[in-house]
PDB file of C-alpha atoms in Angstrom:
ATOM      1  CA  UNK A  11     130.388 -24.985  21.674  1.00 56.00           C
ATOM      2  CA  UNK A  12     129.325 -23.751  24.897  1.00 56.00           C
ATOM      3  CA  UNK A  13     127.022 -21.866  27.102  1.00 59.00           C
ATOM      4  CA  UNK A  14     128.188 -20.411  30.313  1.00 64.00           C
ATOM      5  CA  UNK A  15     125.764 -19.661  32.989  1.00 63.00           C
ATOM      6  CA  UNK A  16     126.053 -17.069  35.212  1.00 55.00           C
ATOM      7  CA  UNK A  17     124.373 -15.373  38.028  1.00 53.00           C
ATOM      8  CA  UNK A  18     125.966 -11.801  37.597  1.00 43.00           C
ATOM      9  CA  UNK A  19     113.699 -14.353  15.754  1.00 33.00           C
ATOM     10  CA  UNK A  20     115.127 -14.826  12.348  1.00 32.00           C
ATOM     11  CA  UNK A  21     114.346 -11.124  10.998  1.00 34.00           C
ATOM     12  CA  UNK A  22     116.832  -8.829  12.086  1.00 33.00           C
ATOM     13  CA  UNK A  23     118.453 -10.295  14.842  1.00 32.00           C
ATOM     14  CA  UNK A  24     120.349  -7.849  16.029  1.00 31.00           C
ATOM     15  CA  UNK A  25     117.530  -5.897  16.852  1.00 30.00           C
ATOM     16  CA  UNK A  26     114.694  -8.167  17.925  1.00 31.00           C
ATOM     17  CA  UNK A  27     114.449  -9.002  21.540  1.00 36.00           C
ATOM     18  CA  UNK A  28     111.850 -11.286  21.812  1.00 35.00           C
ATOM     19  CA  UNK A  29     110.011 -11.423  25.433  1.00 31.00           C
ATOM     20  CA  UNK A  30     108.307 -15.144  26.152  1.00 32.00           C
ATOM     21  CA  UNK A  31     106.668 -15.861  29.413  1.00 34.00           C
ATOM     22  CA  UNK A  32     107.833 -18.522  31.255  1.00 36.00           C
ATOM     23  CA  UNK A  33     105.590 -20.776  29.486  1.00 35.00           C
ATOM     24  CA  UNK A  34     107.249 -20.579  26.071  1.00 35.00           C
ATOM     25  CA  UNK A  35     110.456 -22.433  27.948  1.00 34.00           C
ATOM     26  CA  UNK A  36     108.637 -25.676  27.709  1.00 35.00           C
ATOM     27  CA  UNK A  37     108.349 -27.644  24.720  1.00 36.00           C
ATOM     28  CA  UNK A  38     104.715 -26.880  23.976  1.00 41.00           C
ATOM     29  CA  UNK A  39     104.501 -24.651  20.892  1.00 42.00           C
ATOM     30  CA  UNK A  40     103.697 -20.784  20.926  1.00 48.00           C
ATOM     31  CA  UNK A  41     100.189 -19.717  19.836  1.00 54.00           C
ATOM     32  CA  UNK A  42     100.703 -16.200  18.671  1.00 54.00           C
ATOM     33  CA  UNK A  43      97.920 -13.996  18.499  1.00 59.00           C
ATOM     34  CA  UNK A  44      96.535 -13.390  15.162  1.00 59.00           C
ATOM     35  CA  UNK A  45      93.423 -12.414  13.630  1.00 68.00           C
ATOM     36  CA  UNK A  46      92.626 -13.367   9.779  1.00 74.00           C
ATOM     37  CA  UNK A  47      96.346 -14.676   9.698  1.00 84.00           C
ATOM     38  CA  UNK A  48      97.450 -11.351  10.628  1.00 89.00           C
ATOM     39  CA  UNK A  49      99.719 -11.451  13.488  1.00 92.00           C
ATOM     40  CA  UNK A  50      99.742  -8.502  16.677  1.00 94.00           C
ATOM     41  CA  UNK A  51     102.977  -8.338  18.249  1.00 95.00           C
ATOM     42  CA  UNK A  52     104.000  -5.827  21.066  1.00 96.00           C
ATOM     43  CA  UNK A  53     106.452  -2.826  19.910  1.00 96.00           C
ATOM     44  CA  UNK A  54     108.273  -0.926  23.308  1.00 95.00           C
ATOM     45  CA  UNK A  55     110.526   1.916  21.179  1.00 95.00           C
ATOM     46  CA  UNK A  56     112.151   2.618  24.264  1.00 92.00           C
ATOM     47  CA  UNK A  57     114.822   5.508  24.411  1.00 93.00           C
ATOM     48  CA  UNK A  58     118.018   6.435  22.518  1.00 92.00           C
ATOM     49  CA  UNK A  59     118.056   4.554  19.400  1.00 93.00           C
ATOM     50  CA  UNK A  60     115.433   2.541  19.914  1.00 94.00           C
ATOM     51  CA  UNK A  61     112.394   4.802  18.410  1.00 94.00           C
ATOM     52  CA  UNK A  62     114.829   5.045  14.942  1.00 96.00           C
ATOM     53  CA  UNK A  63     115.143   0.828  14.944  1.00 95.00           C
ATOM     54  CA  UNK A  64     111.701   0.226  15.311  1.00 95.00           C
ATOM     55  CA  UNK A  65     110.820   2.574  12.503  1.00 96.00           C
ATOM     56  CA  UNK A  66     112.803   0.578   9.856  1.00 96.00           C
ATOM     57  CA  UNK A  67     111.728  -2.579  11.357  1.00 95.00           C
ATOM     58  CA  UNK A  68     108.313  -1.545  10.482  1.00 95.00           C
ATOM     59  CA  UNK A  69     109.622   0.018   7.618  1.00 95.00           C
ATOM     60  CA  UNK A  70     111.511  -3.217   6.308  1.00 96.00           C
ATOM     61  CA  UNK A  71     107.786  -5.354   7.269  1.00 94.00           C
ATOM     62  CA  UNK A  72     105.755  -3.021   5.306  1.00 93.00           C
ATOM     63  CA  UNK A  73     107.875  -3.518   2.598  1.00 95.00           C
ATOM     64  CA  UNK A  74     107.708  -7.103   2.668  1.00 95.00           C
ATOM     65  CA  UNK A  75     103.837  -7.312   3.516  1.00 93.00           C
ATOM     66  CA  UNK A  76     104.305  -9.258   6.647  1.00 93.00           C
ATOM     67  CA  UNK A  77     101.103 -10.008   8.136  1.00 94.00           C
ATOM     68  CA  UNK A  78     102.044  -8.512  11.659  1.00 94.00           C
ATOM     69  CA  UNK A  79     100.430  -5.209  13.105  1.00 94.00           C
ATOM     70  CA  UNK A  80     102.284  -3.531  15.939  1.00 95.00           C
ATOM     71  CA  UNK A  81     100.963  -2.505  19.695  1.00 95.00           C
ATOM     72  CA  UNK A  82     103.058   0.166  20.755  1.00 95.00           C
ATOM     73  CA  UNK A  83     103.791   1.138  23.866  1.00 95.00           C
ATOM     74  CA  UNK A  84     105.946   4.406  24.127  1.00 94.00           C
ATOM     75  CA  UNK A  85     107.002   3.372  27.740  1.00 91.00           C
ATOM     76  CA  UNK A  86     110.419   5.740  29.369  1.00 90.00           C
ATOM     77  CA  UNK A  87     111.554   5.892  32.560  1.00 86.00           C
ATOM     78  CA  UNK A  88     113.842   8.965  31.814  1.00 84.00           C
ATOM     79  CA  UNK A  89     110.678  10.462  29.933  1.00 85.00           C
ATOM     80  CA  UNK A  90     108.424   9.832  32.643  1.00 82.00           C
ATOM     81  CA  UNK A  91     105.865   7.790  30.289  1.00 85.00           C
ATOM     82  CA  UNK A  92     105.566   5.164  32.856  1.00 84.00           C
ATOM     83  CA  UNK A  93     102.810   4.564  35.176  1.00 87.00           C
ATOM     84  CA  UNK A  94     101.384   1.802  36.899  1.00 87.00           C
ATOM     85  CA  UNK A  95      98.421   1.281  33.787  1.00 92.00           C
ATOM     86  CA  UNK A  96     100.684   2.129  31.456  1.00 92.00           C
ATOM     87  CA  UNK A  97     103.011  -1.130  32.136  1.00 92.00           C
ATOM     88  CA  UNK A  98     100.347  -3.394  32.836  1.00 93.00           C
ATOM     89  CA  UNK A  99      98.117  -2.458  29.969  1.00 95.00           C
ATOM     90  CA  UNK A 100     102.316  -3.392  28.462  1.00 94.00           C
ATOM     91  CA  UNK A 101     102.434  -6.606  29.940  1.00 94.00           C
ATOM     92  CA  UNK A 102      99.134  -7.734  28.774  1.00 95.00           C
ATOM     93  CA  UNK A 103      99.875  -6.699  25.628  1.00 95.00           C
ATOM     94  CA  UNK A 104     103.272  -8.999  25.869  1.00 94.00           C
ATOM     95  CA  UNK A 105     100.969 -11.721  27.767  1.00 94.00           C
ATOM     96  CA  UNK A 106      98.654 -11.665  25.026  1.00 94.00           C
ATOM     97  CA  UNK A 107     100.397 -11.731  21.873  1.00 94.00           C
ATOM     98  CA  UNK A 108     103.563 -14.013  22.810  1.00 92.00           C
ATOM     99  CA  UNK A 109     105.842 -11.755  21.264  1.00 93.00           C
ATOM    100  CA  UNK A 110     107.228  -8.460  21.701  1.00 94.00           C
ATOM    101  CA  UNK A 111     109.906  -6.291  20.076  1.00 94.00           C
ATOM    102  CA  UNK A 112     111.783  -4.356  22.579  1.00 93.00           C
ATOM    103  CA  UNK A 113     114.086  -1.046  22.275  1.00 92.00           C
ATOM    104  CA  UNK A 114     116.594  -0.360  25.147  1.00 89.00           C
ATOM    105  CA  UNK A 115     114.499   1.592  28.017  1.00 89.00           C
ATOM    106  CA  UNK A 116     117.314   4.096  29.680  1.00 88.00           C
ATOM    107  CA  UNK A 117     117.661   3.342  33.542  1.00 83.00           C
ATOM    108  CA  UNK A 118     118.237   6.316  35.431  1.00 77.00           C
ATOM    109  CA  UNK A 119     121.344   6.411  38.045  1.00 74.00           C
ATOM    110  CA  UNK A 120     120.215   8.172  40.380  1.00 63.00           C
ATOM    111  CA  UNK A 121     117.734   7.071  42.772  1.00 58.00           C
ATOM    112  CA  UNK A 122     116.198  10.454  43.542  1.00 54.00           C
ATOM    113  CA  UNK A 123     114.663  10.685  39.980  1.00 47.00           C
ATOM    114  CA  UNK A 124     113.678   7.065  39.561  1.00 50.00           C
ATOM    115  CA  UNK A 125     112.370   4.105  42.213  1.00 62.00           C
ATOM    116  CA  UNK A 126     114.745   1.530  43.362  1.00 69.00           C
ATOM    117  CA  UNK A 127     113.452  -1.351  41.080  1.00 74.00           C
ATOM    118  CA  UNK A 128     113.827  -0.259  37.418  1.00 83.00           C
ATOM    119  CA  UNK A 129     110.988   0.001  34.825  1.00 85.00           C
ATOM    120  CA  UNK A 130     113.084  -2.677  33.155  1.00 85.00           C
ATOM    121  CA  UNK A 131     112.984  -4.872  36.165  1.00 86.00           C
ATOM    122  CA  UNK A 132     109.325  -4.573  36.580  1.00 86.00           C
ATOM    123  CA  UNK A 133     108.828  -5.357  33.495  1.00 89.00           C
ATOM    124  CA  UNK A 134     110.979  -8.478  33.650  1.00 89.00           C
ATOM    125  CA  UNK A 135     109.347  -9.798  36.901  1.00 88.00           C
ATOM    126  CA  UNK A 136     105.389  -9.293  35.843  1.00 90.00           C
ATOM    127  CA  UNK A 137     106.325 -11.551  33.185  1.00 91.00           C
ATOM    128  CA  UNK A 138     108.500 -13.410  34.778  1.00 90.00           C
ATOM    129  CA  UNK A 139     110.999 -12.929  31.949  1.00 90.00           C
ATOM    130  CA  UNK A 140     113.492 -14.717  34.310  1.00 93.00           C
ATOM    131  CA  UNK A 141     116.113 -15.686  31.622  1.00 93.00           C
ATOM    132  CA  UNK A 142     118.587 -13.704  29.714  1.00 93.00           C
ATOM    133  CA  UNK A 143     120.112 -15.423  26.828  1.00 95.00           C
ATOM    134  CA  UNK A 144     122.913 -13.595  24.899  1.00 94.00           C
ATOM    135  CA  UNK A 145     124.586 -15.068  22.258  1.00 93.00           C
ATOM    136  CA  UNK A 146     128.241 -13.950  21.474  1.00 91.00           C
ATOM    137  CA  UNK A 147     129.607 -15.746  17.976  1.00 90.00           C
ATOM    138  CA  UNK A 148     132.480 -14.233  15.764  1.00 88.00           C
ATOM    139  CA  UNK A 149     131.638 -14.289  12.262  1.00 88.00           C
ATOM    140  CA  UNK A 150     133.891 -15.644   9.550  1.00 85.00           C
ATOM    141  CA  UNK A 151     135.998 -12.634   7.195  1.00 88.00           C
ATOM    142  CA  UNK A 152     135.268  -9.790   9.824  1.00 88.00           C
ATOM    143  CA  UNK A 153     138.614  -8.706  11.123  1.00 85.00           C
ATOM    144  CA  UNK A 154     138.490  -9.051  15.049  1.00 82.00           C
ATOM    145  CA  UNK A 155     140.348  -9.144  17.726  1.00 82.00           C
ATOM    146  CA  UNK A 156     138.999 -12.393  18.851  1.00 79.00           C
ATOM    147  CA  UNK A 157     138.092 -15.708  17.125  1.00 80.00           C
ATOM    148  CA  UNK A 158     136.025 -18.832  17.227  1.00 83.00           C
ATOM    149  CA  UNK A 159     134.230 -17.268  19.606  1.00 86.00           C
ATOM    150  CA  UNK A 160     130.727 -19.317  20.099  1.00 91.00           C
ATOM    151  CA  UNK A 161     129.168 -18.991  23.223  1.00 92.00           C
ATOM    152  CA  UNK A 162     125.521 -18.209  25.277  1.00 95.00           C
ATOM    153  CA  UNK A 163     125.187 -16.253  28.372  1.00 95.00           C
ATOM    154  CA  UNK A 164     122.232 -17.220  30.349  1.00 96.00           C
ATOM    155  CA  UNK A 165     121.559 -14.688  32.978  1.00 94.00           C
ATOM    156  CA  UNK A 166     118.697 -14.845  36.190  1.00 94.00           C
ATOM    157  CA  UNK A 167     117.263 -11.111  36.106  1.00 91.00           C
ATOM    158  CA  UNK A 168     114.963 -11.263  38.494  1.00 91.00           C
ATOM    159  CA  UNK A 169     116.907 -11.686  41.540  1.00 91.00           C
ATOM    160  CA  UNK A 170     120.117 -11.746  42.944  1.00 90.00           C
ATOM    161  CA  UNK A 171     121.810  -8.295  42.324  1.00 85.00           C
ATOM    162  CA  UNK A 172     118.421  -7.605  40.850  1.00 82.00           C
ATOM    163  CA  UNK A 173     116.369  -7.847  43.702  1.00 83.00           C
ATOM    164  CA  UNK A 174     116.380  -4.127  44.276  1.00 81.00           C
ATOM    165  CA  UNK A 175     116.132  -3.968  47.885  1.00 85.00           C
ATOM    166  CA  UNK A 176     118.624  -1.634  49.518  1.00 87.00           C
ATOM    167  CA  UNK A 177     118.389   1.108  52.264  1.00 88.00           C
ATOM    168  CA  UNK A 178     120.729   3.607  53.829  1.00 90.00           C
ATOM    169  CA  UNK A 179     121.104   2.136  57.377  1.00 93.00           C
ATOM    170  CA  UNK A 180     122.415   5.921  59.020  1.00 96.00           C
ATOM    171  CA  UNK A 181     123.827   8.220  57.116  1.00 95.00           C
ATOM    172  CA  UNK A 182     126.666   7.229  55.214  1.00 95.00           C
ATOM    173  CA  UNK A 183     126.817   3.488  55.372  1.00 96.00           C
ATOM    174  CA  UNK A 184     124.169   1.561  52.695  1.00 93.00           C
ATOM    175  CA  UNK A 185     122.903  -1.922  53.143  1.00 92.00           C
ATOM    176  CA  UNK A 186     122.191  -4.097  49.735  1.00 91.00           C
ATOM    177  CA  UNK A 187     120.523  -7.340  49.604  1.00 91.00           C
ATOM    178  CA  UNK A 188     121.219 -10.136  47.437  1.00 93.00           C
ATOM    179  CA  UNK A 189     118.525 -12.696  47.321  1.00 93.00           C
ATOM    180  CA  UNK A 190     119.071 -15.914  46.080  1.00 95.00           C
ATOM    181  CA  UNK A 191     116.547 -18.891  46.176  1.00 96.00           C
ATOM    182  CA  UNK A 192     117.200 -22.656  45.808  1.00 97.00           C
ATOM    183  CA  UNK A 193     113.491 -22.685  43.461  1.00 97.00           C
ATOM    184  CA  UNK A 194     115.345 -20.243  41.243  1.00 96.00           C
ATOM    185  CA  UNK A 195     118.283 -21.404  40.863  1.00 97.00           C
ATOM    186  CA  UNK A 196     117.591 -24.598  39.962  1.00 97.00           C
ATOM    187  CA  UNK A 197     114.962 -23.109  37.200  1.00 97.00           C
ATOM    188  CA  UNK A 198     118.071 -20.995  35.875  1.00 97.00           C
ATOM    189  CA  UNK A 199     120.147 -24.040  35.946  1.00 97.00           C
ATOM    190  CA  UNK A 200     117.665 -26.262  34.271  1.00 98.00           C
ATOM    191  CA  UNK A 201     116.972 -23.719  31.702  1.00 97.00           C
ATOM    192  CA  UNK A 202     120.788 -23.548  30.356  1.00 97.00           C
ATOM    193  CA  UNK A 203     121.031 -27.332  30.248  1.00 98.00           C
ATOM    194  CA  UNK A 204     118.023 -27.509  28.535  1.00 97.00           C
ATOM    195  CA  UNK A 205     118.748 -24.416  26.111  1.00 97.00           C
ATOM    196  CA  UNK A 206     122.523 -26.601  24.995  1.00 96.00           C
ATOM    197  CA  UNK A 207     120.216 -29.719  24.679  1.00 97.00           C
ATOM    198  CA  UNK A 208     117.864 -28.181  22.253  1.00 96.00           C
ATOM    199  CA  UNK A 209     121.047 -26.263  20.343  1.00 95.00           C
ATOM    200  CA  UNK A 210     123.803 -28.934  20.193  1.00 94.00           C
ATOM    201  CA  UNK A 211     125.856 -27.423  22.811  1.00 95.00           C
ATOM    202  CA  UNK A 212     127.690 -30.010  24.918  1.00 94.00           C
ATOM    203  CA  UNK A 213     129.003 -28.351  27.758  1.00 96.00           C
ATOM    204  CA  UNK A 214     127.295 -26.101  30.614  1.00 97.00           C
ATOM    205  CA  UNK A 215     129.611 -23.669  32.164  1.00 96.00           C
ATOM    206  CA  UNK A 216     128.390 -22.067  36.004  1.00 97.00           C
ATOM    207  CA  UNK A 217     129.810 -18.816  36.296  1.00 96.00           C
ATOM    208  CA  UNK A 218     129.943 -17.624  40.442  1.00 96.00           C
ATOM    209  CA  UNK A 219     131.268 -15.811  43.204  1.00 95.00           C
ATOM    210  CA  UNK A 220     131.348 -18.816  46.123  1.00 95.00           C
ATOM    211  CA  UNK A 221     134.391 -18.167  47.090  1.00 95.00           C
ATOM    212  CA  UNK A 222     133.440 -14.744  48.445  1.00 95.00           C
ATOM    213  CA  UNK A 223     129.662 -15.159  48.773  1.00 94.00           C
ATOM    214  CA  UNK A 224     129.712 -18.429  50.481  1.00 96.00           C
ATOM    215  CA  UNK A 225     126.128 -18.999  51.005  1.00 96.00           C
ATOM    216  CA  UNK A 226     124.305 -16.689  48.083  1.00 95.00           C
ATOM    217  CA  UNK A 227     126.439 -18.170  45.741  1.00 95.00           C
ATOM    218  CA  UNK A 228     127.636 -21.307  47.554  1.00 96.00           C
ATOM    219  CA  UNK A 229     123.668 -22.391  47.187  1.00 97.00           C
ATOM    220  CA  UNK A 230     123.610 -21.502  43.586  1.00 97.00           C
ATOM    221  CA  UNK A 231     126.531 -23.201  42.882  1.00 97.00           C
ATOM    222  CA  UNK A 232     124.714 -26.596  44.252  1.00 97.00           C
ATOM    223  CA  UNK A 233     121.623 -25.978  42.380  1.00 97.00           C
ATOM    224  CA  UNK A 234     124.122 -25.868  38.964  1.00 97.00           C
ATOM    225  CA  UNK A 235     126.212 -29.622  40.043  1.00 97.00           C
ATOM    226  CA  UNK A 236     122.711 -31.094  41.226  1.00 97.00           C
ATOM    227  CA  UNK A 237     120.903 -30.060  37.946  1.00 97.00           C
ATOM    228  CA  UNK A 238     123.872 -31.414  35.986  1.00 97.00           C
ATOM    229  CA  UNK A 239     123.475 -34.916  37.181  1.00 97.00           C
ATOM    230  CA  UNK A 240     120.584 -35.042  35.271  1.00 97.00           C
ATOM    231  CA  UNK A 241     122.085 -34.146  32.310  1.00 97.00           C
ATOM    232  CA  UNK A 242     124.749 -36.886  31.801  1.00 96.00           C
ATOM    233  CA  UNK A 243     125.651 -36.074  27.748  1.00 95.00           C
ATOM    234  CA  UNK A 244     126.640 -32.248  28.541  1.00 96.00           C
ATOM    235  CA  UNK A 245     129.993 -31.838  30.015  1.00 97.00           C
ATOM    236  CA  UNK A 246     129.531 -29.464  33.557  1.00 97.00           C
ATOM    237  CA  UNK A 247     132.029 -27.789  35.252  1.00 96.00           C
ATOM    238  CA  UNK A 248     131.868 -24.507  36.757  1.00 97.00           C
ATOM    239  CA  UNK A 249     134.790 -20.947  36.928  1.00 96.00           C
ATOM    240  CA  UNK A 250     134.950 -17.809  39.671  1.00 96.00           C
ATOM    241  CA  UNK A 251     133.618 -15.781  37.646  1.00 95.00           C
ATOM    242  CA  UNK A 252     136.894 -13.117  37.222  1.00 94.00           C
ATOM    243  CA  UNK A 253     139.266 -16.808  35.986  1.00 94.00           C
ATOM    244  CA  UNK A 254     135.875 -17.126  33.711  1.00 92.00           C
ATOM    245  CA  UNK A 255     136.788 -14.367  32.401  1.00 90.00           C
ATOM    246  CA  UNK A 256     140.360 -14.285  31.941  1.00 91.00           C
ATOM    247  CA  UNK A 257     139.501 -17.986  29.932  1.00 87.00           C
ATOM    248  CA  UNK A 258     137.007 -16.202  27.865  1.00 83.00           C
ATOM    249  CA  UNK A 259     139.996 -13.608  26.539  1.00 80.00           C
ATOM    250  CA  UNK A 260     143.248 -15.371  26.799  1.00 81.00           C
ATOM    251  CA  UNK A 261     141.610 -18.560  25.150  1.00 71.00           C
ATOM    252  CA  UNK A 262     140.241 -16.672  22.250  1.00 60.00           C
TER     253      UNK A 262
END
């Protein structure tokens, strides 16, 4: 087992995604809010299908009289449902009760019908939600195309190609920025060694672009092999990220 990363809740998992400050990282348990043993916990529908899950997840908890009441927060960026005291009265909902069930919030394309950094990224960076973890894991008697797949993603969202700063220089010709910082990269790289600690993985995988972005991801890249020396029991070693995934499919 694995987990690779990269720069670039036990009731239904496949639709919870839980949102923990930074805080919850550490090893210090998780107060959640609760009043008379009855738990709050922060509901986002978000767009598409994400209004429909969050009905039969509240369906499926009424049914099974869990003690947890819901803060919604119908928050769209395609809708226009999101101003500035709409997301923070959102974030100290998220701050407050520790846990928060979140639909997929539609990003527009364009930037003439939505500002530069997303509702999504705003989000991410008040809380300073910094970590994405995906898990990817074929299950046994579902025919696939793939098998013995068992792997986490751990993704930094809150900067790099998510630092939303970009401007058209003249007309025609647009300048992106891509900022990378030593502090979080070694908070990224500390968090995947620490996330295969606590889950039995025994190898940390740093997926980059160095070859091409020589200092963005060059620096990165250090933060990962420096990091790993403190970890001595998980196996490091680190992929460009297009042979990463060429390994991910041919080895599969």
């Amino acid at each position: 087992m694995s987990s690779i990363l990269s720069r670039s809740s036990k009731l239904l998992p496949s639709i919870i995604n839980n949102i923990l400050p930074a805080s919850a990282t550490t090893s210090a348990p998780t107060r959640l809010y609760s009043n008379n043993g009855v738990h709050k916990v922060t509901m986002i529908p978000g767009d598409g299908i994400g209004p429909e899950l969050m009905y039969a997840v509240k369906q499926v908890f009424q049914s099974a009289n869990v003690p947890v009441v819901f803060e919604e927060f119908w928050v769209s960026e395609v809708q226009d449902r999101c101003d500035d005291e709409l997301i923070d009265n959102l974030v100290a909902s998220v701050v407050r009760n520790k846990v928060a069930l979140k639909g997929i919030l539609a990003t527009p394309t364009w930037y003439n019908v939505s500002d530069l950094q997303s509702v999504n990224m705003n989000i991410r960076k008040k809380i300073d939600l910094f970590a994405n973890v995906v898990r990817v894991k074929s299950i046994e008697g579902i025919e696939i195309r793939h098998h013995g797949i068992d792997i986490a993603v751990v993704r930094e969202q809150t900067e790099g190609e998510y630092s939303a700063l970009e401007h058209e220089v003249v007309p025609g010709v647009v300048e992106s920025l891509k900022i990378v910082t030593r502090v979080k990269s070694e908070r990224i790289a500390k968090f995947a060694f620490d996330y295969a600690t606590k889950h039995g993985r025994n190898k940390v995988t740093a997926i980059h672009k160095a070859n091409i972005q020589k200092l963005a991801d060059g620096m990165f890249l250090d933060c990962c092999i420096k990091v790993s020396k403190l970890y001595p029991k998980i196996e490091f070693n680190h992929m460009i990220v297009d042979n990463a995934c060429m390994q991910v499919i041919s080895s599969s």
